[in-house]
Structure formats: structure tokens, C-alpha cells
Amino acid sequence: MTTTESGDADEVTESSDGSDHVPDSNDGGDADEREVRYAVVLDHLPHGRADDDRPRHRKSPLAYAIGERDFRLFEITLADDADVSIGDRIVIGPTEARDVVSGFKQVMYDDLSNTAGAELEYAIEEIIDTNERRFVDFYNDAQPITLRLHQLNLLPGIGKKLRNNVLDQRKRGPFESFEDLEDRVSGLHRPKEVLIERIIEELRDDDLKYKAFVGRDA
């Protein structure tokens, strides 16, 4: 992971048939040959948004979701017969791999429904728990951003002393788990929770100068 700002394969564009899709570097290949992208449902609106004044029969069911790989937030248009619940893992790309999604657009934190906002922390924790090795490797691989600022310093509560403790310990060997981090790094008591806090901060504040997780390829 780096702090270099650049576009990635999650950029949402509109296809010729009017549906949104995630571009892929192997575009045109079979779905089983391309990376399938997932999102976790934060809220399900079977009758669409309450502020949509159209008749109910003209409104598509919607969901708010968060991308598993880069934590982008989406408003997803669902197929009329989609059986979706909060916490479900759904396919958002490539287009031909979808089963319940007919289109989607990226949204901001403030666009989320109250329910989606309340579910956000739980969904992020579930993503991290499912992919623990990936997030432990943030502590293993984090690098300096400037002469005075390190990627580790982006995490809540990690100042110079605690950062140096992490760096000193990882020289002795990579961290294998969050438990290993807690055992080896003096003062680092909640390594998973500080990642969750940072991800939520990056989602809430789109103007942050440095982002380590949101909008990044894993």
C-alpha cells in the first residue's frame, strides 16, 4: 500500500447500455478469467429512496454498500427479484459476473442512509477479519511519506515512539497476526481497531491529504 494518489480499477464509468461498471485491465475476457469484485451491503431499500417522488412501480430496489478491496461507497441498483440483506456480500464487477446488481454509482459518506452509516463500522471490521493477513501487512509494509511523516503515523494514536516500536519489531521478522502485533509491540493495544478508525476517518473526510486505505488497490 502506498500513499501515491492515482486512479484504479474501481473507477465507475457508464457503459453503452446505460449501466455502471468497473473497468478492468482484462476487459473483454470471460468473467472467470477476471478478478471478481465484491461489496458488502450496508442497507437495503426494497422500494428505493424515500426522497424519490416517482410512483413505487417505477422505482428500482436499491442498496448502499462498501467495496471490499478499497472501501469505496456505492449506491447500487438491484434487480427487481434480488434477495439481499444487510451484511450480504455481492458481486459488483465485472459486469457479466453480477447476479443481483444491475448498476451502481459511487457515493460519499454523507450520501449514506442512517442505517448504512450505522452498519459501516461492523462491515469494515468484517472485511478486515476476513482478510487479516492483508491488513496486518499494512504494519509490515508501511513506508515513510515525507522526512517527518510515516504511513504508520496516519493511524489514530500512533506517534513517533509507537511508530518506532513497530519499526524496531518488524526488523526482527514480519508480524503474523493482530495478536502477534499486540504481543510484540509495547503500547499497541488495538491494532485492528485503529485501522477501522482510520478507514472511517478517510471515508468521512474526502479532503484528507493522505489516504492509506480508501480508494486504493489492495
PDB file of C-alpha atoms in Angstrom:
ATOM      1  CA  MET A   1       0.000   0.000   0.000  1.00  0.00           C
ATOM      2  CA  THR A   2       1.202   3.453  -0.791  1.00  0.00           C
ATOM      3  CA  THR A   3       0.026   6.991  -0.397  1.00  0.00           C
ATOM      4  CA  THR A   4       0.527   7.810  -4.059  1.00  0.00           C
ATOM      5  CA  GLU A   5      -2.745   9.155  -5.365  1.00  0.00           C
ATOM      6  CA  SER A   6      -3.835   7.541  -8.615  1.00  0.00           C
ATOM      7  CA  GLY A   7      -6.881   6.096 -10.328  1.00  0.00           C
ATOM      8  CA  ASP A   8      -7.514   2.376 -10.175  1.00  0.00           C
ATOM      9  CA  ALA A   9      -9.734  -0.328 -11.493  1.00  0.00           C
ATOM     10  CA  ASP A  10     -12.629   0.672  -9.238  1.00  0.00           C
ATOM     11  CA  GLU A  11     -13.336   3.862 -11.152  1.00  0.00           C
ATOM     12  CA  VAL A  12     -17.024   3.786 -12.085  1.00  0.00           C
ATOM     13  CA  THR A  13     -17.956   4.537 -15.666  1.00  0.00           C
ATOM     14  CA  GLU A  14     -21.129   4.254 -17.657  1.00  0.00           C
ATOM     15  CA  SER A  15     -21.367   1.559 -20.280  1.00  0.00           C
ATOM     16  CA  SER A  16     -23.088   1.816 -23.638  1.00  0.00           C
ATOM     17  CA  ASP A  17     -26.227   0.179 -22.256  1.00  0.00           C
ATOM     18  CA  GLY A  18     -26.525   2.812 -19.530  1.00  0.00           C
ATOM     19  CA  SER A  19     -25.392   0.623 -16.661  1.00  0.00           C
ATOM     20  CA  ASP A  20     -22.406   1.375 -14.471  1.00  0.00           C
ATOM     21  CA  HIS A  21     -19.445  -0.954 -14.467  1.00  0.00           C
ATOM     22  CA  VAL A  22     -15.965  -1.291 -13.097  1.00  0.00           C
ATOM     23  CA  PRO A  23     -13.359  -1.126 -15.875  1.00  0.00           C
ATOM     24  CA  ASP A  24     -10.916  -3.993 -15.924  1.00  0.00           C
ATOM     25  CA  SER A  25      -7.471  -4.225 -17.457  1.00  0.00           C
ATOM     26  CA  ASN A  26      -8.534  -7.539 -18.979  1.00  0.00           C
ATOM     27  CA  ASP A  27     -11.785  -6.110 -20.340  1.00  0.00           C
ATOM     28  CA  GLY A  28     -13.422  -8.420 -22.816  1.00  0.00           C
ATOM     29  CA  GLY A  29     -12.306 -11.647 -21.139  1.00  0.00           C
ATOM     30  CA  ASP A  30     -14.522 -14.244 -19.550  1.00  0.00           C
ATOM     31  CA  ALA A  31     -15.762 -13.493 -16.034  1.00  0.00           C
ATOM     32  CA  ASP A  32     -13.930 -16.499 -14.591  1.00  0.00           C
ATOM     33  CA  GLU A  33     -10.652 -15.161 -16.010  1.00  0.00           C
ATOM     34  CA  ARG A  34     -11.053 -11.731 -14.476  1.00  0.00           C
ATOM     35  CA  GLU A  35     -10.945 -10.579 -10.898  1.00  0.00           C
ATOM     36  CA  VAL A  36     -14.375 -10.590  -9.318  1.00  0.00           C
ATOM     37  CA  ARG A  37     -15.029  -7.539  -7.158  1.00  0.00           C
ATOM     38  CA  TYR A  38     -17.249  -7.668  -4.085  1.00  0.00           C
ATOM     39  CA  ALA A  39     -19.088  -5.212  -1.863  1.00  0.00           C
ATOM     40  CA  VAL A  40     -20.812  -5.648   1.493  1.00  0.00           C
ATOM     41  CA  VAL A  41     -24.408  -4.428   1.800  1.00  0.00           C
ATOM     42  CA  LEU A  42     -24.904  -1.689   4.400  1.00  0.00           C
ATOM     43  CA  ASP A  43     -28.607  -1.034   3.819  1.00  0.00           C
ATOM     44  CA  HIS A  44     -31.335  -2.438   1.571  1.00  0.00           C
ATOM     45  CA  LEU A  45     -34.095  -0.179   0.265  1.00  0.00           C
ATOM     46  CA  PRO A  46     -36.567  -2.519  -1.484  1.00  0.00           C
ATOM     47  CA  HIS A  47     -38.751   0.392  -2.612  1.00  0.00           C
ATOM     48  CA  GLY A  48     -35.972   2.845  -3.452  1.00  0.00           C
ATOM     49  CA  ARG A  49     -35.119   6.074  -1.678  1.00  0.00           C
ATOM     50  CA  ALA A  50     -37.802   7.831   0.364  1.00  0.00           C
ATOM     51  CA  ASP A  51     -36.990  11.140  -1.344  1.00  0.00           C
ATOM     52  CA  ASP A  52     -37.734   9.663  -4.787  1.00  0.00           C
ATOM     53  CA  ASP A  53     -41.178  11.010  -5.693  1.00  0.00           C
ATOM     54  CA  ARG A  54     -41.815   8.604  -8.547  1.00  0.00           C
ATOM     55  CA  PRO A  55     -44.585   6.017  -8.193  1.00  0.00           C
ATOM     56  CA  ARG A  56     -43.433   2.890  -6.403  1.00  0.00           C
ATOM     57  CA  HIS A  57     -43.760   0.715  -9.511  1.00  0.00           C
ATOM     58  CA  ARG A  58     -41.223   2.950 -11.281  1.00  0.00           C
ATOM     59  CA  LYS A  59     -38.611   2.786  -8.535  1.00  0.00           C
ATOM     60  CA  SER A  60     -35.954   0.085  -8.504  1.00  0.00           C
ATOM     61  CA  PRO A  61     -34.796  -1.531  -5.269  1.00  0.00           C
ATOM     62  CA  LEU A  62     -31.536  -0.039  -4.017  1.00  0.00           C
ATOM     63  CA  ALA A  63     -28.753  -0.879  -1.619  1.00  0.00           C
ATOM     64  CA  TYR A  64     -25.867   1.000  -0.075  1.00  0.00           C
ATOM     65  CA  ALA A  65     -22.652  -0.986   0.032  1.00  0.00           C
ATOM     66  CA  ILE A  66     -18.926  -0.716   0.691  1.00  0.00           C
ATOM     67  CA  GLY A  67     -16.281  -2.215  -1.585  1.00  0.00           C
ATOM     68  CA  GLU A  68     -14.220  -4.958  -0.004  1.00  0.00           C
ATOM     69  CA  ARG A  69     -10.925  -4.091  -1.654  1.00  0.00           C
ATOM     70  CA  ASP A  70     -10.791  -0.318  -1.427  1.00  0.00           C
ATOM     71  CA  PHE A  71     -13.700   0.697   0.850  1.00  0.00           C
ATOM     72  CA  ARG A  72     -15.402   2.896  -1.728  1.00  0.00           C
ATOM     73  CA  LEU A  73     -19.075   3.541  -1.011  1.00  0.00           C
ATOM     74  CA  PHE A  74     -21.762   2.728  -3.555  1.00  0.00           C
ATOM     75  CA  GLU A  75     -25.450   3.216  -4.191  1.00  0.00           C
ATOM     76  CA  ILE A  76     -26.432   0.044  -6.008  1.00  0.00           C
ATOM     77  CA  THR A  77     -29.452  -0.527  -8.219  1.00  0.00           C
ATOM     78  CA  LEU A  78     -30.676  -4.065  -7.677  1.00  0.00           C
ATOM     79  CA  ALA A  79     -32.528  -6.440  -9.914  1.00  0.00           C
ATOM     80  CA  ASP A  80     -36.249  -6.476  -9.130  1.00  0.00           C
ATOM     81  CA  ASP A  81     -36.102 -10.045  -7.842  1.00  0.00           C
ATOM     82  CA  ALA A  82     -32.888  -9.601  -5.844  1.00  0.00           C
ATOM     83  CA  ASP A  83     -32.891 -11.277  -2.438  1.00  0.00           C
ATOM     84  CA  VAL A  84     -30.488  -9.058  -0.496  1.00  0.00           C
ATOM     85  CA  SER A  85     -29.976  -8.380   3.197  1.00  0.00           C
ATOM     86  CA  ILE A  86     -27.684  -6.171   5.256  1.00  0.00           C
ATOM     87  CA  GLY A  87     -24.289  -7.813   5.592  1.00  0.00           C
ATOM     88  CA  ASP A  88     -24.564  -9.774   2.350  1.00  0.00           C
ATOM     89  CA  ARG A  89     -21.530  -9.969   0.079  1.00  0.00           C
ATOM     90  CA  ILE A  90     -22.490  -9.160  -3.511  1.00  0.00           C
ATOM     91  CA  VAL A  91     -20.625  -9.057  -6.822  1.00  0.00           C
ATOM     92  CA  ILE A  92     -20.223  -5.603  -8.375  1.00  0.00           C
ATOM     93  CA  GLY A  93     -17.815  -6.433 -11.183  1.00  0.00           C
ATOM     94  CA  PRO A  94     -17.048  -7.451 -13.797  1.00  0.00           C
ATOM     95  CA  THR A  95     -20.457  -6.826 -15.344  1.00  0.00           C
ATOM     96  CA  GLU A  96     -21.013 -10.376 -16.569  1.00  0.00           C
ATOM     97  CA  ALA A  97     -20.316 -11.819 -13.113  1.00  0.00           C
ATOM     98  CA  ARG A  98     -23.130  -9.931 -11.408  1.00  0.00           C
ATOM     99  CA  ASP A  99     -26.260 -11.728 -10.294  1.00  0.00           C
ATOM    100  CA  VAL A 100     -28.287  -9.191  -8.289  1.00  0.00           C
ATOM    101  CA  VAL A 101     -26.723  -5.861  -9.349  1.00  0.00           C
ATOM    102  CA  SER A 102     -27.988  -4.015 -12.416  1.00  0.00           C
ATOM    103  CA  GLY A 103     -25.961  -0.820 -11.916  1.00  0.00           C
ATOM    104  CA  PHE A 104     -24.259   1.349  -9.333  1.00  0.00           C
ATOM    105  CA  LYS A 105     -22.632   4.689  -8.667  1.00  0.00           C
ATOM    106  CA  GLN A 106     -20.023   5.817  -6.175  1.00  0.00           C
ATOM    107  CA  VAL A 107     -21.345   7.999  -3.353  1.00  0.00           C
ATOM    108  CA  MET A 108     -19.911   9.946  -0.457  1.00  0.00           C
ATOM    109  CA  TYR A 109     -20.210   9.216   3.250  1.00  0.00           C
ATOM    110  CA  ASP A 110     -22.851  11.919   3.677  1.00  0.00           C
ATOM    111  CA  ASP A 111     -24.995  10.276   0.991  1.00  0.00           C
ATOM    112  CA  LEU A 112     -25.466   7.111   3.041  1.00  0.00           C
ATOM    113  CA  SER A 113     -28.735   6.349   4.761  1.00  0.00           C
ATOM    114  CA  ASN A 114     -28.801   6.386   8.557  1.00  0.00           C
ATOM    115  CA  THR A 115     -28.885   2.608   8.613  1.00  0.00           C
ATOM    116  CA  ALA A 116     -25.925   2.335   6.238  1.00  0.00           C
ATOM    117  CA  GLY A 117     -23.922   4.756   8.372  1.00  0.00           C
ATOM    118  CA  ALA A 118     -24.689   2.745  11.492  1.00  0.00           C
ATOM    119  CA  GLU A 119     -23.610  -0.516   9.808  1.00  0.00           C
ATOM    120  CA  LEU A 120     -20.378   0.888   8.388  1.00  0.00           C
ATOM    121  CA  GLU A 121     -18.078   0.055  11.294  1.00  0.00           C
ATOM    122  CA  TYR A 122     -19.370  -3.524  11.525  1.00  0.00           C
ATOM    123  CA  ALA A 123     -18.893  -4.066   7.784  1.00  0.00           C
ATOM    124  CA  ILE A 124     -15.335  -2.719   7.865  1.00  0.00           C
ATOM    125  CA  GLU A 125     -14.474  -4.939  10.816  1.00  0.00           C
ATOM    126  CA  GLU A 126     -15.864  -7.971   8.987  1.00  0.00           C
ATOM    127  CA  ILE A 127     -13.795  -7.159   5.887  1.00  0.00           C
ATOM    128  CA  ILE A 128     -10.659  -6.810   7.999  1.00  0.00           C
ATOM    129  CA  ASP A 129     -11.349 -10.030   9.923  1.00  0.00           C
ATOM    130  CA  THR A 130     -11.865 -11.928   6.677  1.00  0.00           C
ATOM    131  CA  ASN A 131      -8.643 -10.539   5.199  1.00  0.00           C
ATOM    132  CA  GLU A 132      -6.483 -10.266   8.321  1.00  0.00           C
ATOM    133  CA  ARG A 133      -3.210 -11.035   6.537  1.00  0.00           C
ATOM    134  CA  ARG A 134      -3.736  -8.117   4.142  1.00  0.00           C
ATOM    135  CA  PHE A 135      -4.251  -5.637   6.955  1.00  0.00           C
ATOM    136  CA  VAL A 136      -1.528  -6.982   9.196  1.00  0.00           C
ATOM    137  CA  ASP A 137       0.747  -6.400   6.216  1.00  0.00           C
ATOM    138  CA  PHE A 138      -0.015  -2.685   6.424  1.00  0.00           C
ATOM    139  CA  TYR A 139       2.059  -2.719   9.604  1.00  0.00           C
ATOM    140  CA  ASN A 140       4.702  -4.840   7.854  1.00  0.00           C
ATOM    141  CA  ASP A 141       4.924  -2.754   4.682  1.00  0.00           C
ATOM    142  CA  ALA A 142       4.134   0.846   5.711  1.00  0.00           C
ATOM    143  CA  GLN A 143       6.744   3.315   4.448  1.00  0.00           C
ATOM    144  CA  PRO A 144       7.738   6.971   5.017  1.00  0.00           C
ATOM    145  CA  ILE A 145       5.600   9.572   3.273  1.00  0.00           C
ATOM    146  CA  THR A 146       7.915  12.514   3.919  1.00  0.00           C
ATOM    147  CA  LEU A 147      11.043  13.017   6.010  1.00  0.00           C
ATOM    148  CA  ARG A 148       8.833  13.701   9.033  1.00  0.00           C
ATOM    149  CA  LEU A 149       5.704  11.678   8.322  1.00  0.00           C
ATOM    150  CA  HIS A 150       5.349   7.906   8.098  1.00  0.00           C
ATOM    151  CA  GLN A 151       2.327   5.912   6.925  1.00  0.00           C
ATOM    152  CA  LEU A 152       2.083   4.442  10.418  1.00  0.00           C
ATOM    153  CA  ASN A 153       1.568   7.955  11.784  1.00  0.00           C
ATOM    154  CA  LEU A 154      -1.687   8.166   9.844  1.00  0.00           C
ATOM    155  CA  LEU A 155      -3.220   5.703  12.284  1.00  0.00           C
ATOM    156  CA  PRO A 156      -5.002   7.192  15.314  1.00  0.00           C
ATOM    157  CA  GLY A 157      -2.875   7.194  18.443  1.00  0.00           C
ATOM    158  CA  ILE A 158       0.386   6.237  16.740  1.00  0.00           C
ATOM    159  CA  GLY A 159       3.010   8.882  17.370  1.00  0.00           C
ATOM    160  CA  LYS A 160       6.753   8.818  16.944  1.00  0.00           C
ATOM    161  CA  LYS A 161       7.505   6.493  19.863  1.00  0.00           C
ATOM    162  CA  LEU A 162       4.905   3.871  18.985  1.00  0.00           C
ATOM    163  CA  ARG A 163       5.822   4.069  15.306  1.00  0.00           C
ATOM    164  CA  ASN A 164       9.444   3.358  16.178  1.00  0.00           C
ATOM    165  CA  ASN A 165       8.377   0.427  18.332  1.00  0.00           C
ATOM    166  CA  VAL A 166       6.562  -1.073  15.334  1.00  0.00           C
ATOM    167  CA  LEU A 167       9.535  -0.476  13.026  1.00  0.00           C
ATOM    168  CA  ASP A 168      12.003  -1.963  15.513  1.00  0.00           C
ATOM    169  CA  GLN A 169       9.929  -5.113  15.972  1.00  0.00           C
ATOM    170  CA  ARG A 170       9.281  -5.746  12.299  1.00  0.00           C
ATOM    171  CA  LYS A 171      13.038  -5.739  11.654  1.00  0.00           C
ATOM    172  CA  ARG A 172      13.118  -8.925  13.694  1.00  0.00           C
ATOM    173  CA  GLY A 173      10.536 -10.561  11.441  1.00  0.00           C
ATOM    174  CA  PRO A 174       7.151  -9.799   9.890  1.00  0.00           C
ATOM    175  CA  PHE A 175       4.049  -9.643  12.033  1.00  0.00           C
ATOM    176  CA  GLU A 176       1.846 -12.685  11.511  1.00  0.00           C
ATOM    177  CA  SER A 177      -1.443 -11.527  13.053  1.00  0.00           C
ATOM    178  CA  PHE A 178      -3.045  -8.763  15.092  1.00  0.00           C
ATOM    179  CA  GLU A 179      -2.385 -10.855  18.178  1.00  0.00           C
ATOM    180  CA  ASP A 180       1.281 -11.038  17.223  1.00  0.00           C
ATOM    181  CA  LEU A 181       1.338  -7.247  16.860  1.00  0.00           C
ATOM    182  CA  GLU A 182      -0.135  -6.755  20.320  1.00  0.00           C
ATOM    183  CA  ASP A 183       2.274  -9.231  21.870  1.00  0.00           C
ATOM    184  CA  ARG A 184       5.415  -7.780  20.282  1.00  0.00           C
ATOM    185  CA  VAL A 185       4.776  -4.029  20.132  1.00  0.00           C
ATOM    186  CA  SER A 186       4.719  -2.321  23.507  1.00  0.00           C
ATOM    187  CA  GLY A 187       1.865   0.189  23.685  1.00  0.00           C
ATOM    188  CA  LEU A 188      -0.048  -1.064  20.641  1.00  0.00           C
ATOM    189  CA  HIS A 189      -3.193  -2.461  22.232  1.00  0.00           C
ATOM    190  CA  ARG A 190      -5.792  -2.262  19.453  1.00  0.00           C
ATOM    191  CA  PRO A 191      -4.051  -2.737  16.082  1.00  0.00           C
ATOM    192  CA  LYS A 192      -7.246  -3.757  14.277  1.00  0.00           C
ATOM    193  CA  GLU A 193      -9.420  -1.074  15.830  1.00  0.00           C
ATOM    194  CA  VAL A 194      -7.069   1.775  14.885  1.00  0.00           C
ATOM    195  CA  LEU A 195      -7.279   0.607  11.271  1.00  0.00           C
ATOM    196  CA  ILE A 196     -11.076   0.745  11.460  1.00  0.00           C
ATOM    197  CA  GLU A 197     -10.920   4.256  12.919  1.00  0.00           C
ATOM    198  CA  ARG A 198      -8.594   5.409  10.153  1.00  0.00           C
ATOM    199  CA  ILE A 199     -10.740   3.927   7.387  1.00  0.00           C
ATOM    200  CA  ILE A 200     -13.853   5.629   8.753  1.00  0.00           C
ATOM    201  CA  GLU A 201     -11.932   8.913   9.012  1.00  0.00           C
ATOM    202  CA  GLU A 202     -10.881   8.598   5.363  1.00  0.00           C
ATOM    203  CA  LEU A 203     -14.480   7.949   4.353  1.00  0.00           C
ATOM    204  CA  ARG A 204     -15.860  10.885   6.322  1.00  0.00           C
ATOM    205  CA  ASP A 205     -13.240  13.420   5.248  1.00  0.00           C
ATOM    206  CA  ASP A 206     -12.779  13.341   1.497  1.00  0.00           C
ATOM    207  CA  ASP A 207     -10.260  16.207   1.725  1.00  0.00           C
ATOM    208  CA  LEU A 208      -7.645  14.303   3.722  1.00  0.00           C
ATOM    209  CA  LYS A 209      -4.249  14.881   2.159  1.00  0.00           C
ATOM    210  CA  TYR A 210      -3.135  11.278   2.589  1.00  0.00           C
ATOM    211  CA  LYS A 211      -5.249   8.173   2.269  1.00  0.00           C
ATOM    212  CA  ALA A 212      -3.881   4.743   3.028  1.00  0.00           C
ATOM    213  CA  PHE A 213      -6.992   2.633   2.500  1.00  0.00           C
ATOM    214  CA  VAL A 214      -9.952   4.295   0.797  1.00  0.00           C
ATOM    215  CA  GLY A 215      -9.824   4.272  -2.977  1.00  0.00           C
ATOM    216  CA  ARG A 216      -6.699   2.141  -3.077  1.00  0.00           C
ATOM    217  CA  ASP A 217      -5.996  -1.162  -4.778  1.00  0.00           C
ATOM    218  CA  ALA A 218      -5.005  -3.838  -2.333  1.00  0.00           C
TER     219      ALA A 218
END
